[in-house]
Short mmCIF file of C-alpha atoms and ligand atoms in Angstrom, two decimals:
data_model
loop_
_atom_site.label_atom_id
_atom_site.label_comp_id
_atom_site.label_asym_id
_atom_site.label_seq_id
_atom_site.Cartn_x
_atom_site.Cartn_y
_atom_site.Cartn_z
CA UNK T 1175 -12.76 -21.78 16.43
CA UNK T 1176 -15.46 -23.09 13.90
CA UNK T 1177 -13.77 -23.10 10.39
CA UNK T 1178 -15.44 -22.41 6.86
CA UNK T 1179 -14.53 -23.09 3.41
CA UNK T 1180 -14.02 -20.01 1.16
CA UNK T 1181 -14.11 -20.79 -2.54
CA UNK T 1182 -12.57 -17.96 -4.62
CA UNK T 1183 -13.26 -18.25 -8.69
CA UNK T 1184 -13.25 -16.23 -11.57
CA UNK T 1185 -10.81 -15.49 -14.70
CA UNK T 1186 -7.30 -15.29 -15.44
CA UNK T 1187 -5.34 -13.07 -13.75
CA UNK T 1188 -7.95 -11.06 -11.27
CA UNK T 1189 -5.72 -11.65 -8.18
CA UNK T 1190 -7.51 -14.68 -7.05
CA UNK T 1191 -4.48 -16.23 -5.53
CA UNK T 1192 -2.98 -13.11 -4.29
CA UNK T 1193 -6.27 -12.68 -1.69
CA UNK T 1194 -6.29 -16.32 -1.44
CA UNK T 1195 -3.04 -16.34 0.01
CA UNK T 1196 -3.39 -13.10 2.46
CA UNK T 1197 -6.32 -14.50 3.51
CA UNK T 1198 -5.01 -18.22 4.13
CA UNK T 1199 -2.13 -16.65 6.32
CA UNK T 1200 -4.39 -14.26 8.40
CA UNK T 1201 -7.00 -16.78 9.06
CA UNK T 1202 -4.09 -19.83 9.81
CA UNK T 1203 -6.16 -21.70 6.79
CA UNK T 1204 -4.65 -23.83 3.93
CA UNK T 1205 -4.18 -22.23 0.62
CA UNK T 1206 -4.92 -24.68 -2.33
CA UNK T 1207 -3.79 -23.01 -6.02
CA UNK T 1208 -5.46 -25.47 -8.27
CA UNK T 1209 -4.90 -23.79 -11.09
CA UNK T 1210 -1.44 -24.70 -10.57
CA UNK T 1211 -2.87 -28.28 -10.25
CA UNK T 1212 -3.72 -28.11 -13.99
CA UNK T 1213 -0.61 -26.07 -14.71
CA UNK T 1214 1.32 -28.80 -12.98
CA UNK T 1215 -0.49 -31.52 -15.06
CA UNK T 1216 -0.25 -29.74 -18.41
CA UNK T 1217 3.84 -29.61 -17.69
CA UNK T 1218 3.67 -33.26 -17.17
CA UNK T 1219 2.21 -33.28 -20.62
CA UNK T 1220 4.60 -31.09 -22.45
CA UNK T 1221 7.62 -32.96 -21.06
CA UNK T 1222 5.90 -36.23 -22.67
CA UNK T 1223 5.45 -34.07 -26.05
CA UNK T 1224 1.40 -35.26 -25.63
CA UNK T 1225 0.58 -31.26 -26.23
CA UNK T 1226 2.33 -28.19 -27.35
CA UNK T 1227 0.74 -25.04 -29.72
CA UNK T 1228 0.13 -27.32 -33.06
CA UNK T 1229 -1.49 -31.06 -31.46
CA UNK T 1230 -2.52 -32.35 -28.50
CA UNK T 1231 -2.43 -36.17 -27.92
CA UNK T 1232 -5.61 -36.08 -25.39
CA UNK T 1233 -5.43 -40.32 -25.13
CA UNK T 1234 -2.20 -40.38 -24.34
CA UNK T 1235 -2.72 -37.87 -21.58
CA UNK T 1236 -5.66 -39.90 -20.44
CA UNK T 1237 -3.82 -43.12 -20.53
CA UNK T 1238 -0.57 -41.62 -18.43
CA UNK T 1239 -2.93 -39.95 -15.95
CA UNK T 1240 -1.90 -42.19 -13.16
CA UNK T 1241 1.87 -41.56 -13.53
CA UNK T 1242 1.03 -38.19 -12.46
CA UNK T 1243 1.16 -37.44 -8.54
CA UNK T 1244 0.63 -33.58 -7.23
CA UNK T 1245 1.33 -32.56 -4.15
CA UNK T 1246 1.90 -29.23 -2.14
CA UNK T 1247 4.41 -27.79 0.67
CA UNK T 1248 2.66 -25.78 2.64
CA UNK T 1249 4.07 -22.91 4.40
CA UNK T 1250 1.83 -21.42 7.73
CA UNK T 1251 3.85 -18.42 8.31
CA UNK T 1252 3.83 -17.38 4.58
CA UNK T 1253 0.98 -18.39 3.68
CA UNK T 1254 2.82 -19.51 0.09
CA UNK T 1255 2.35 -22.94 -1.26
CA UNK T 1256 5.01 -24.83 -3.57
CA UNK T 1257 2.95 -27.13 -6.10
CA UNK T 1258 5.15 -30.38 -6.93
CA UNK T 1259 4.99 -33.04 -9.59
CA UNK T 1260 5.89 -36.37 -9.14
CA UNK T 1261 8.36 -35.12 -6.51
CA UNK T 1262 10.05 -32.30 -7.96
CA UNK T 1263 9.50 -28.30 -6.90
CA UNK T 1264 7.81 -27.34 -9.95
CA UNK T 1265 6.69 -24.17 -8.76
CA UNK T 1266 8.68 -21.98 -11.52
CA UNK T 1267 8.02 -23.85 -14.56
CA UNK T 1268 4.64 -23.93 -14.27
CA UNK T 1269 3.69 -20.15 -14.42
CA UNK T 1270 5.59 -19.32 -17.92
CA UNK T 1271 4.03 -18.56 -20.86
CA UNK T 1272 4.18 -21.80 -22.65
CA UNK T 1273 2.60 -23.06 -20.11
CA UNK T 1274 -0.45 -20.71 -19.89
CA UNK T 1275 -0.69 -21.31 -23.27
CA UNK T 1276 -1.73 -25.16 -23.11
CA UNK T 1277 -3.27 -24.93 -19.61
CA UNK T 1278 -6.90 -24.48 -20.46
CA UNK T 1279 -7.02 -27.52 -23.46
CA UNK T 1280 -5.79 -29.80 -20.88
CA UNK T 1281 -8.50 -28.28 -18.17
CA UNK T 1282 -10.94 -28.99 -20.56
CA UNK T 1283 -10.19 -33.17 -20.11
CA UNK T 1284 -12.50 -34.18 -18.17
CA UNK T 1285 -10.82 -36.96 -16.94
CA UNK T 1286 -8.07 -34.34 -15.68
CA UNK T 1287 -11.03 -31.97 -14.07
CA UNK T 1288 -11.96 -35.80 -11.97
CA UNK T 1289 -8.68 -36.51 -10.64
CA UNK T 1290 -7.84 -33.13 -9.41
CA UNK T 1291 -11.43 -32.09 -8.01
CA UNK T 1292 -11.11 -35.64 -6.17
CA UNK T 1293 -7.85 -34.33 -5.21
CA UNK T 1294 -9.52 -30.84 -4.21
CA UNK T 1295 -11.80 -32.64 -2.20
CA UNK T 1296 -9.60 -34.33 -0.30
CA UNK T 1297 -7.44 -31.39 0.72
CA UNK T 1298 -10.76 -29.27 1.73
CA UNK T 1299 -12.81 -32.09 3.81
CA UNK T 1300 -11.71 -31.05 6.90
CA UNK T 1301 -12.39 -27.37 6.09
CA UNK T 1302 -10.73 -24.45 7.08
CA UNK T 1303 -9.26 -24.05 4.17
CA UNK T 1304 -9.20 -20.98 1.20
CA UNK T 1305 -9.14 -22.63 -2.72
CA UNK T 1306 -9.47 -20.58 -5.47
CA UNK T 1307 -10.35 -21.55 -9.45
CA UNK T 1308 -12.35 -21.60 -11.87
CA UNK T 1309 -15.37 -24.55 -10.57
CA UNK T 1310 -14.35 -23.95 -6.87
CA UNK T 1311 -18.11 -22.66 -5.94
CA UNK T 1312 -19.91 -24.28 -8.30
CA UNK T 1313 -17.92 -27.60 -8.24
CA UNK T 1314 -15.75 -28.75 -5.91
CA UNK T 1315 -17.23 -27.14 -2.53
CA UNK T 1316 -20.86 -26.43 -3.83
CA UNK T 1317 -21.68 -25.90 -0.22
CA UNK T 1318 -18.69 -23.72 0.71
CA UNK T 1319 -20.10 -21.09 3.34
CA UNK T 1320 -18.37 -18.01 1.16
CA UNK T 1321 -18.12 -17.95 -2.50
CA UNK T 1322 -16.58 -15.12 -4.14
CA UNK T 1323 -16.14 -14.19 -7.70
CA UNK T 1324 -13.41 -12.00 -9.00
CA UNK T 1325 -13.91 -9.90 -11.86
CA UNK T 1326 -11.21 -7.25 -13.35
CA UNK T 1327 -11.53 -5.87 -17.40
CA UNK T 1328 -8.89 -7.82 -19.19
CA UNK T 1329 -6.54 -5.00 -20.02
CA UNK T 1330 -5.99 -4.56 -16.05
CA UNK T 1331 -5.24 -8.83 -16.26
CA UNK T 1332 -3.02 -8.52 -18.70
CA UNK T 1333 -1.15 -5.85 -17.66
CA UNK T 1334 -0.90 -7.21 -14.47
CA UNK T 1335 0.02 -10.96 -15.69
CA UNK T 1336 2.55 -8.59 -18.04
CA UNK T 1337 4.30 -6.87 -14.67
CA UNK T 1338 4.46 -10.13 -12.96
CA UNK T 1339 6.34 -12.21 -16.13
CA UNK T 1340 8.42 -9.28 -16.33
CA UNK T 1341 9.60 -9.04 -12.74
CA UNK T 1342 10.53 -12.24 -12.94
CA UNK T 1343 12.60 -11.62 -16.07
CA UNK T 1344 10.67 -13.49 -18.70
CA UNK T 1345 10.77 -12.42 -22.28
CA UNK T 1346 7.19 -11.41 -23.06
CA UNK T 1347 5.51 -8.55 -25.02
CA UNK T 1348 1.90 -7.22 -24.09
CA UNK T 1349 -0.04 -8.43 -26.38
CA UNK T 1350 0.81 -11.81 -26.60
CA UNK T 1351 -0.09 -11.91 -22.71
CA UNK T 1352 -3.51 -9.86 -23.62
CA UNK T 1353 -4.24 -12.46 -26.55
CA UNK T 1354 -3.29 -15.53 -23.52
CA UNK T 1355 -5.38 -14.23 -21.06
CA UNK T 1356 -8.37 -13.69 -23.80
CA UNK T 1357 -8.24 -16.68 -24.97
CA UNK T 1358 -8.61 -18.63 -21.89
CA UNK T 1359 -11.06 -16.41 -20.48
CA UNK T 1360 -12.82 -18.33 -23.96
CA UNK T 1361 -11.91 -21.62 -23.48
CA UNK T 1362 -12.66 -21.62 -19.68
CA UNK T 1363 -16.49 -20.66 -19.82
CA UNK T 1364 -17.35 -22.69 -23.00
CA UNK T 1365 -15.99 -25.96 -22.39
CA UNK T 1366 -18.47 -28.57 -21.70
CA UNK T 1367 -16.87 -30.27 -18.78
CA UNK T 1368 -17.90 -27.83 -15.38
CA UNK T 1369 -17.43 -24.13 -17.24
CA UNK T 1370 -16.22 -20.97 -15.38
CA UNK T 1371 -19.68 -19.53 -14.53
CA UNK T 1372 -20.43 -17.21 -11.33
CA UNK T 1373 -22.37 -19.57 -8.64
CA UNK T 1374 -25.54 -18.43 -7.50
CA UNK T 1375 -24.43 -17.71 -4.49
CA UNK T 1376 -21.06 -16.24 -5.19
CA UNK T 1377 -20.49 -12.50 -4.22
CA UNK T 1378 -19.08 -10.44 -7.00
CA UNK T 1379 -15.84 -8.22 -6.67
CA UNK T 1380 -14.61 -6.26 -9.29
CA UNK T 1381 -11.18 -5.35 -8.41
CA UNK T 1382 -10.20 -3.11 -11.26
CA UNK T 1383 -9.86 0.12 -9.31
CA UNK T 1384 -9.32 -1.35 -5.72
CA UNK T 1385 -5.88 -1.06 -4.24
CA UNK T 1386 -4.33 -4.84 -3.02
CA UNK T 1387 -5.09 -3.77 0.89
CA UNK T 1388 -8.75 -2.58 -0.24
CA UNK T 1389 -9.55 -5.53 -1.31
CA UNK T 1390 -8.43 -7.70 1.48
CA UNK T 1391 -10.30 -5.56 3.57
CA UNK T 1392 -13.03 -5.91 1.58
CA UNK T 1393 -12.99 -9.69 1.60
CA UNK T 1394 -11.77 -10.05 5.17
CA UNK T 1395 -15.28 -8.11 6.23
CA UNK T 1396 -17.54 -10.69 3.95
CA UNK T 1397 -15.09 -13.46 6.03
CA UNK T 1398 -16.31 -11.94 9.57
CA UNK T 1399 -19.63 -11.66 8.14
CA UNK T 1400 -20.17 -15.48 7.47
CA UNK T 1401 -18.40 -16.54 10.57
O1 C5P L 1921 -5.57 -19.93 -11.89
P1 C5P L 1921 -4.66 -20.11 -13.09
O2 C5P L 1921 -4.74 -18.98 -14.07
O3 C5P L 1921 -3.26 -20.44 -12.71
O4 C5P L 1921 -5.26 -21.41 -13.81
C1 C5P L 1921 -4.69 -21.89 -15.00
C2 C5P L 1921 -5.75 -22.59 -15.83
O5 C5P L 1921 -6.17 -23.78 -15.16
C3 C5P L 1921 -7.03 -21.81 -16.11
O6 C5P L 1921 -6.92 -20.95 -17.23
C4 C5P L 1921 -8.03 -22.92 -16.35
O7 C5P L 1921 -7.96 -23.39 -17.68
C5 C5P L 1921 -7.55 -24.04 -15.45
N1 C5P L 1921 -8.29 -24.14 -14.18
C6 C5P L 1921 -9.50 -24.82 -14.19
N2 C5P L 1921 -10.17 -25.03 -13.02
C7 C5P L 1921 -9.68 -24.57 -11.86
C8 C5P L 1921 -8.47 -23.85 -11.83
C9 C5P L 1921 -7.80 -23.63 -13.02
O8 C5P L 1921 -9.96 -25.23 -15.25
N3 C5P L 1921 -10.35 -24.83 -10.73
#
């Protein structure tokens, strides 16, 4: 069956992924996370002490770039996909706070944003694939055939973010997930280097009062649409 690219983009924490991911398994696409791309890259950096909350050592990011290899297992039945850097499962360190909390000054490198959209690419050239972001639309596929952007007010994010960290038995209050999520909602659409900005094209879906399976069905119908 002809195959499309769906690009997926829009803030923090609006259930990107989660669609992604329902919609990679019912279609038999592949899912590509690349936030966790970034994620995965800004770990790298941590473990090298280049970045943490006080400095960030953007040259010596820049300069190590090439010791840093990113792949994915991906899982059909699933539909999940394990991110892994240099080798090693990385899947659970990169979604903790710290983590979030460094992501969006290393996403701002544009030297970074080069490697992985090459990377992006790569995965996506032979379609059929689902990738959601922050420059999927307006970047990396520019002529995806379905673009959607994801809003959601940032109290639903957060407490959503808050539920998931949580669940998973991280030690985290409200508020300093609130304050995360604000502040790379900030960082993310004012950087110079390919800001989060809705593409012309993209369909808008604000999600804030739509149950999970409303929303798939929502986006599954703008899917038979296109095809
Ligand atoms: O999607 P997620 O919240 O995991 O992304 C983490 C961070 O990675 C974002 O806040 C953003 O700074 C960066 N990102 C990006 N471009 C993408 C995907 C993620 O800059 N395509």
């Amino acid at each position: 069956m002809h195959k499309i690219t769906i690009a997926i983009d829009g803030f923090s924490s609006t259930g990107k992924s989660t669609v992604a991911r329902q919609l990679a398994k019912h279609l038999g696409y592949i899912y590509v996370d690349s936030g966790a791309m970034y994620r995965a890259v800004t770990l790298y950096a941590m473990n090298q002490q280049f970045i943490d909350d006080n400095q960030f050592d953007v040259n010596a990011l820049v300069t190590n770039l090439h010791h840093v290899t990113i792949h994915f297992e991906f899982n059909r039945e699933t539909g999940n996909a394990d991110v892994y850097l240099n080798g090693k499962n990385v899947e659970k360190q990169i979604r903790t706070l710290e983590v979030s909390n460094c992501v969006s000054r290393v996403a701002a490198v544009p030297e970074v944003r080069y490697q992985l959209v090459k990377q992006q690419q790569q995965m996506g050239k032979e379609k059929g694939v689902v990738m959601d972001g922050r420059d999927i639309g307006t970047v990396v596929f520019p002529h995806a055939e379905l673009k959607i952007f994801m809003t959601a007010s940032a109290e639903t994010r957060a407490q959503r973010r808050y539920d998931e960290l949580i669940n998973r038995g991280d030690k985290v209050n409200f508020n300093e997930v609130l304050h995360n999520i604000q502040e790379r909602d900030y960082i993310d659409s004012h950087r110079a280097d390919s800001p989060l900005v809705k593409a012309e094209d993209a369909i808008e879906i604000d999600n804030s009062n739509l149950t999970l399976d409303q929303q798939f069905q929502k986006v599954l119908n703008l899917v038979t649409m296109t095809l």
